[in-house]
Amino acid sequence: MKFQIVLLTILIGAFTFLSSCKKDEETPESTRTELLTSHSWKISQVLANGTPVDDNAIQLILGSGSSLAQLTRSSILFKTDSTYTATDQQTDSTFTDTWYFTDNETKLRLKSKSDTFDFSIDALTKEELNLSTRYTVSGVTPTIVLQLVP
């Protein structure tokens, strides 16, 4: 009889303990749009064919009047209405154009008045955005990688 009372006490205690535990609610993963539009992105590094390049090299590679050259020295705020605002860090000028995902959200298309750029999304998290594209200048087509951080 004593054994049954001890067993019953243990079972009641276990049941009480288990029923009092709350299940942690799972946080749903952010969508790619939520990740992209959660904050402004600043270009931390530009690579040409895997080699880090500075602003002077970018101007030589892309041409100083290139829209992509302007983009590489900008911070970019993507908005949920499919527009983006880029602020040129050298001149403090801004321009607003449109963006959208393509290829099942694996690519990002940026449209401006004069150019359209298609970037492969190499990484997209809360802390990093890496975009790559091939861009032809004077018959040469380097792979340009933009590494962005919040």
CSV table of C-alpha atoms in Angstrom, one decimal, residues 11-21:
chain,number,residue,atom,x,y,z
A,11,LEU,CA,2.7,10.4,-11.0
A,12,ILE,CA,0.6,13.4,-9.7
A,13,GLY,CA,3.8,15.4,-9.3
A,14,ALA,CA,5.0,14.5,-12.8
A,15,PHE,CA,1.7,15.3,-14.3
A,16,THR,CA,1.5,18.7,-12.6
A,17,PHE,CA,5.0,19.5,-13.6
A,18,LEU,CA,4.5,18.6,-17.3
A,19,SER,CA,1.2,20.3,-17.6
A,20,SER,CA,2.6,23.5,-16.1
A,21,CYS,CA,5.3,23.8,-18.7
